[in-house]
């Protein structure tokens, strides 16, 4: 940073002018960053930009959450083709911009507020508030983004579609986004509109699970990637 203010009695410090913080691979930048040692809290103010690497995908949870595949008639379970091991994927990251960010170290919880935009390879999310939850890294590794919750009117945009809802819950390990309130709606240029009481987007394959008063159904669309 360009300037530093500190008060020993308060265990407080403020960095101003191109303030930067690092935590392993994760990054945070803002016009000013304040540290409150006693409260184990950090507040970033003005032109906030954060980069968070995601927790690894949990293949078991991803498969468990998906609707079951229909096997050809007469096929026995042991006749199904064995899956080949998948190569390890590169770490995924989310970039978030906002005007204010508060982080509580003890809870590993952060809150972005005002003009929030989050960018990931599934698209761009816009919302008034975005809460992020981190998980401790293995060994000496840095914390990773485990899940996030956007509130207050959510818009997710892609080149050929968009999704809207009142809330959106993202789980990195499962690669899902659950939309509720509004009611939630997904508009696709090719497949039209999908709506229901709750929509769960499976980002890995484009499946949407629709929960409504009529029950649960599954819609298949293009993958949620840019």
One Martini backbone bead per residue (centre of mass of N, CA, C, O) as a GRO file, in nm:
protein
  226
    1UNK     BB    1   0.103   0.032   0.006
    2UNK     BB    2   0.116   0.384   0.057
    3UNK     BB    3  -0.035   0.369   0.344
    4UNK     BB    4  -0.007   0.384   0.717
    5UNK     BB    5  -0.219   0.299   0.989
    6UNK     BB    6  -0.182   0.291   1.358
    7UNK     BB    7  -0.311   0.122   1.669
    8UNK     BB    8  -0.213  -0.041   1.941
    9UNK     BB    9  -0.452  -0.032   2.144
   10UNK     BB   10  -0.657  -0.144   1.907
   11UNK     BB   11  -0.539  -0.335   1.703
   12UNK     BB   12  -0.494  -0.137   1.440
   13UNK     BB   13  -0.513  -0.120   1.071
   14UNK     BB   14  -0.437   0.096   0.775
   15UNK     BB   15  -0.454   0.057   0.425
   16UNK     BB   16  -0.352   0.281   0.156
   17UNK     BB   17  -0.327   0.251  -0.156
   18UNK     BB   18  -0.306  -0.024  -0.312
   19UNK     BB   19  -0.420  -0.254  -0.151
   20UNK     BB   20  -0.283  -0.573  -0.024
   21UNK     BB   21  -0.365  -0.931  -0.015
   22UNK     BB   22  -0.251  -1.258   0.105
   23UNK     BB   23  -0.360  -1.624   0.066
   24UNK     BB   24  -0.176  -1.774  -0.100
   25UNK     BB   25  -0.359  -1.772  -0.391
   26UNK     BB   26  -0.513  -1.560  -0.272
   27UNK     BB   27  -0.678  -1.236  -0.340
   28UNK     BB   28  -0.660  -0.874  -0.238
   29UNK     BB   29  -0.815  -0.560  -0.341
   30UNK     BB   30  -0.795  -0.198  -0.248
   31UNK     BB   31  -0.808   0.119  -0.134
   32UNK     BB   32  -0.880  -0.020   0.155
   33UNK     BB   33  -0.738  -0.182   0.458
   34UNK     BB   34  -0.868  -0.332   0.754
   35UNK     BB   35  -0.739  -0.432   1.081
   36UNK     BB   36  -0.879  -0.652   1.346
   37UNK     BB   37  -0.733  -0.832   1.579
   38UNK     BB   38  -0.939  -0.897   1.809
   39UNK     BB   39  -1.172  -0.981   1.585
   40UNK     BB   40  -1.066  -1.112   1.331
   41UNK     BB   41  -1.083  -0.865   1.110
   42UNK     BB   42  -1.173  -0.758   0.771
   43UNK     BB   43  -1.171  -0.444   0.573
   44UNK     BB   44  -1.281  -0.356   0.247
   45UNK     BB   45  -1.246  -0.045   0.047
   46UNK     BB   46  -1.289   0.014  -0.257
   47UNK     BB   47  -1.240  -0.146  -0.531
   48UNK     BB   48  -1.298  -0.450  -0.499
   49UNK     BB   49  -1.074  -0.748  -0.534
   50UNK     BB   50  -1.124  -1.104  -0.570
   51UNK     BB   51  -0.933  -1.418  -0.540
   52UNK     BB   52  -1.068  -1.756  -0.560
   53UNK     BB   53  -1.004  -2.075  -0.486
   54UNK     BB   54  -1.129  -2.381  -0.527
   55UNK     BB   55  -1.253  -2.650  -0.431
   56UNK     BB   56  -1.251  -2.954  -0.501
   57UNK     BB   57  -1.398  -3.183  -0.668
   58UNK     BB   58  -1.685  -3.400  -0.593
   59UNK     BB   59  -1.770  -3.673  -0.759
   60UNK     BB   60  -1.973  -3.814  -0.569
   61UNK     BB   61  -2.164  -3.569  -0.525
   62UNK     BB   62  -2.222  -3.513  -0.820
   63UNK     BB   63  -2.358  -3.791  -0.877
   64UNK     BB   64  -2.567  -3.800  -0.640
   65UNK     BB   65  -2.734  -3.535  -0.740
   66UNK     BB   66  -2.812  -3.674  -0.986
   67UNK     BB   67  -2.994  -3.804  -1.204
   68UNK     BB   68  -3.072  -4.097  -1.315
   69UNK     BB   69  -2.976  -4.311  -1.546
   70UNK     BB   70  -3.093  -4.460  -1.831
   71UNK     BB   71  -3.102  -4.784  -1.907
   72UNK     BB   72  -3.107  -5.018  -2.109
   73UNK     BB   73  -3.306  -5.258  -2.181
   74UNK     BB   74  -3.178  -5.536  -1.992
   75UNK     BB   75  -2.955  -5.412  -1.840
   76UNK     BB   76  -2.701  -5.484  -1.638
   77UNK     BB   77  -2.494  -5.358  -1.407
   78UNK     BB   78  -2.234  -5.540  -1.506
   79UNK     BB   79  -2.264  -5.422  -1.817
   80UNK     BB   80  -2.150  -5.173  -1.755
   81UNK     BB   81  -1.930  -4.944  -1.829
   82UNK     BB   82  -1.633  -4.873  -1.727
   83UNK     BB   83  -1.479  -4.620  -1.573
   84UNK     BB   84  -1.246  -4.399  -1.630
   85UNK     BB   85  -1.008  -4.229  -1.508
   86UNK     BB   86  -0.977  -3.900  -1.414
   87UNK     BB   87  -0.820  -3.630  -1.462
   88UNK     BB   88  -0.681  -3.378  -1.316
   89UNK     BB   89  -0.789  -3.070  -1.252
   90UNK     BB   90  -0.775  -2.753  -1.264
   91UNK     BB   91  -0.789  -2.492  -1.088
   92UNK     BB   92  -1.047  -2.298  -0.973
   93UNK     BB   93  -1.184  -1.959  -1.018
   94UNK     BB   94  -1.293  -1.657  -0.844
   95UNK     BB   95  -1.411  -1.333  -0.933
   96UNK     BB   96  -1.453  -1.040  -0.719
   97UNK     BB   97  -1.660  -0.746  -0.718
   98UNK     BB   98  -1.667  -0.440  -0.510
   99UNK     BB   99  -1.704  -0.199  -0.233
  100UNK     BB  100  -1.727  -0.438  -0.010
  101UNK     BB  101  -1.531  -0.624   0.250
  102UNK     BB  102  -1.590  -0.889   0.488
  103UNK     BB  103  -1.376  -1.070   0.729
  104UNK     BB  104  -1.404  -1.377   0.924
  105UNK     BB  105  -1.175  -1.586   1.042
  106UNK     BB  106  -1.318  -1.788   1.240
  107UNK     BB  107  -1.545  -1.853   0.998
  108UNK     BB  108  -1.460  -1.824   0.703
  109UNK     BB  109  -1.610  -1.540   0.632
  110UNK     BB  110  -1.760  -1.351   0.358
  111UNK     BB  111  -1.865  -1.003   0.251
  112UNK     BB  112  -2.021  -0.876  -0.026
  113UNK     BB  113  -2.084  -0.525  -0.127
  114UNK     BB  114  -2.187  -0.359  -0.372
  115UNK     BB  115  -2.171  -0.423  -0.687
  116UNK     BB  116  -2.177  -0.732  -0.746
  117UNK     BB  117  -1.923  -0.946  -0.909
  118UNK     BB  118  -1.906  -1.279  -1.049
  119UNK     BB  119  -1.639  -1.482  -1.193
  120UNK     BB  120  -1.677  -1.766  -1.405
  121UNK     BB  121  -1.703  -2.040  -1.626
  122UNK     BB  122  -2.036  -2.003  -1.602
  123UNK     BB  123  -2.014  -1.680  -1.555
  124UNK     BB  124  -2.212  -1.389  -1.451
  125UNK     BB  125  -2.263  -1.247  -1.132
  126UNK     BB  126  -2.537  -1.048  -0.996
  127UNK     BB  127  -2.541  -0.862  -0.675
  128UNK     BB  128  -2.570  -0.710  -0.364
  129UNK     BB  129  -2.490  -1.001  -0.233
  130UNK     BB  130  -2.191  -1.196  -0.114
  131UNK     BB  131  -2.133  -1.505   0.031
  132UNK     BB  132  -1.837  -1.658   0.168
  133UNK     BB  133  -1.690  -1.994   0.202
  134UNK     BB  134  -1.422  -2.138   0.363
  135UNK     BB  135  -1.155  -2.377   0.348
  136UNK     BB  136  -0.918  -2.554   0.468
  137UNK     BB  137  -0.615  -2.634   0.394
  138UNK     BB  138  -0.385  -2.857   0.324
  139UNK     BB  139  -0.178  -2.817   0.552
  140UNK     BB  140  -0.024  -2.523   0.410
  141UNK     BB  141  -0.258  -2.447   0.266
  142UNK     BB  142  -0.492  -2.265   0.139
  143UNK     BB  143  -0.781  -2.137   0.118
  144UNK     BB  144  -1.107  -2.238   0.001
  145UNK     BB  145  -1.379  -2.240  -0.196
  146UNK     BB  146  -1.689  -2.390  -0.107
  147UNK     BB  147  -1.910  -2.148  -0.086
  148UNK     BB  148  -2.206  -1.955  -0.203
  149UNK     BB  149  -2.422  -1.652  -0.140
  150UNK     BB  150  -2.683  -1.495  -0.310
  151UNK     BB  151  -2.860  -1.173  -0.268
  152UNK     BB  152  -3.131  -0.950  -0.376
  153UNK     BB  153  -3.101  -1.029  -0.671
  154UNK     BB  154  -3.028  -1.248  -0.935
  155UNK     BB  155  -2.773  -1.261  -1.201
  156UNK     BB  156  -2.706  -1.486  -1.477
  157UNK     BB  157  -2.460  -1.476  -1.738
  158UNK     BB  158  -2.464  -1.558  -2.088
  159UNK     BB  159  -2.443  -1.556  -2.421
  160UNK     BB  160  -2.726  -1.771  -2.440
  161UNK     BB  161  -2.808  -1.675  -2.135
  162UNK     BB  162  -3.018  -1.683  -1.828
  163UNK     BB  163  -3.049  -1.615  -1.467
  164UNK     BB  164  -3.310  -1.589  -1.211
  165UNK     BB  165  -3.326  -1.465  -0.862
  166UNK     BB  166  -3.309  -1.416  -0.520
  167UNK     BB  167  -3.133  -1.680  -0.488
  168UNK     BB  168  -2.786  -1.824  -0.463
  169UNK     BB  169  -2.626  -2.150  -0.453
  170UNK     BB  170  -2.282  -2.240  -0.428
  171UNK     BB  171  -2.099  -2.552  -0.506
  172UNK     BB  172  -1.788  -2.654  -0.574
  173UNK     BB  173  -1.774  -2.969  -0.536
  174UNK     BB  174  -2.061  -3.009  -0.707
  175UNK     BB  175  -2.129  -2.803  -0.928
  176UNK     BB  176  -2.366  -2.602  -0.807
  177UNK     BB  177  -2.683  -2.421  -0.861
  178UNK     BB  178  -2.926  -2.275  -0.641
  179UNK     BB  179  -3.253  -2.160  -0.712
  180UNK     BB  180  -3.444  -1.903  -0.534
  181UNK     BB  181  -3.683  -1.715  -0.578
  182UNK     BB  182  -3.933  -1.483  -0.762
  183UNK     BB  183  -3.903  -1.692  -0.947
  184UNK     BB  184  -3.705  -1.901  -1.087
  185UNK     BB  185  -3.502  -1.854  -1.399
  186UNK     BB  186  -3.439  -1.997  -1.729
  187UNK     BB  187  -3.285  -1.859  -2.025
  188UNK     BB  188  -3.281  -1.999  -2.355
  189UNK     BB  189  -3.223  -1.959  -2.687
  190UNK     BB  190  -3.298  -2.273  -2.757
  191UNK     BB  191  -3.499  -2.389  -2.499
  192UNK     BB  192  -3.595  -2.153  -2.334
  193UNK     BB  193  -3.804  -2.176  -2.045
  194UNK     BB  194  -3.727  -2.221  -1.691
  195UNK     BB  195  -3.940  -2.311  -1.409
  196UNK     BB  196  -3.970  -2.283  -1.038
  197UNK     BB  197  -3.921  -2.315  -0.705
  198UNK     BB  198  -3.657  -2.494  -0.790
  199UNK     BB  199  -3.319  -2.465  -0.920
  200UNK     BB  200  -3.073  -2.703  -1.042
  201UNK     BB  201  -2.743  -2.655  -1.148
  202UNK     BB  202  -2.539  -2.857  -1.357
  203UNK     BB  203  -2.236  -2.755  -1.477
  204UNK     BB  204  -2.102  -3.014  -1.616
  205UNK     BB  205  -2.391  -3.090  -1.815
  206UNK     BB  206  -2.671  -2.897  -1.798
  207UNK     BB  207  -2.847  -2.983  -1.581
  208UNK     BB  208  -3.195  -2.951  -1.465
  209UNK     BB  209  -3.357  -2.926  -1.157
  210UNK     BB  210  -3.711  -2.938  -1.102
  211UNK     BB  211  -3.902  -2.775  -0.849
  212UNK     BB  212  -4.251  -2.837  -0.776
  213UNK     BB  213  -4.584  -2.893  -0.723
  214UNK     BB  214  -4.564  -3.136  -0.947
  215UNK     BB  215  -4.255  -3.183  -0.883
  216UNK     BB  216  -3.989  -3.366  -1.044
  217UNK     BB  217  -3.754  -3.259  -1.298
  218UNK     BB  218  -3.566  -3.288  -1.612
  219UNK     BB  219  -3.325  -3.076  -1.780
  220UNK     BB  220  -3.158  -3.049  -2.094
  221UNK     BB  221  -2.859  -2.874  -2.176
  222UNK     BB  222  -2.624  -2.688  -2.212
  223UNK     BB  223  -2.343  -2.605  -2.091
  224UNK     BB  224  -2.205  -2.410  -1.815
  225UNK     BB  225  -2.021  -2.233  -2.038
  226UNK     BB  226  -1.788  -1.998  -2.207
   0.00000   0.00000   0.00000
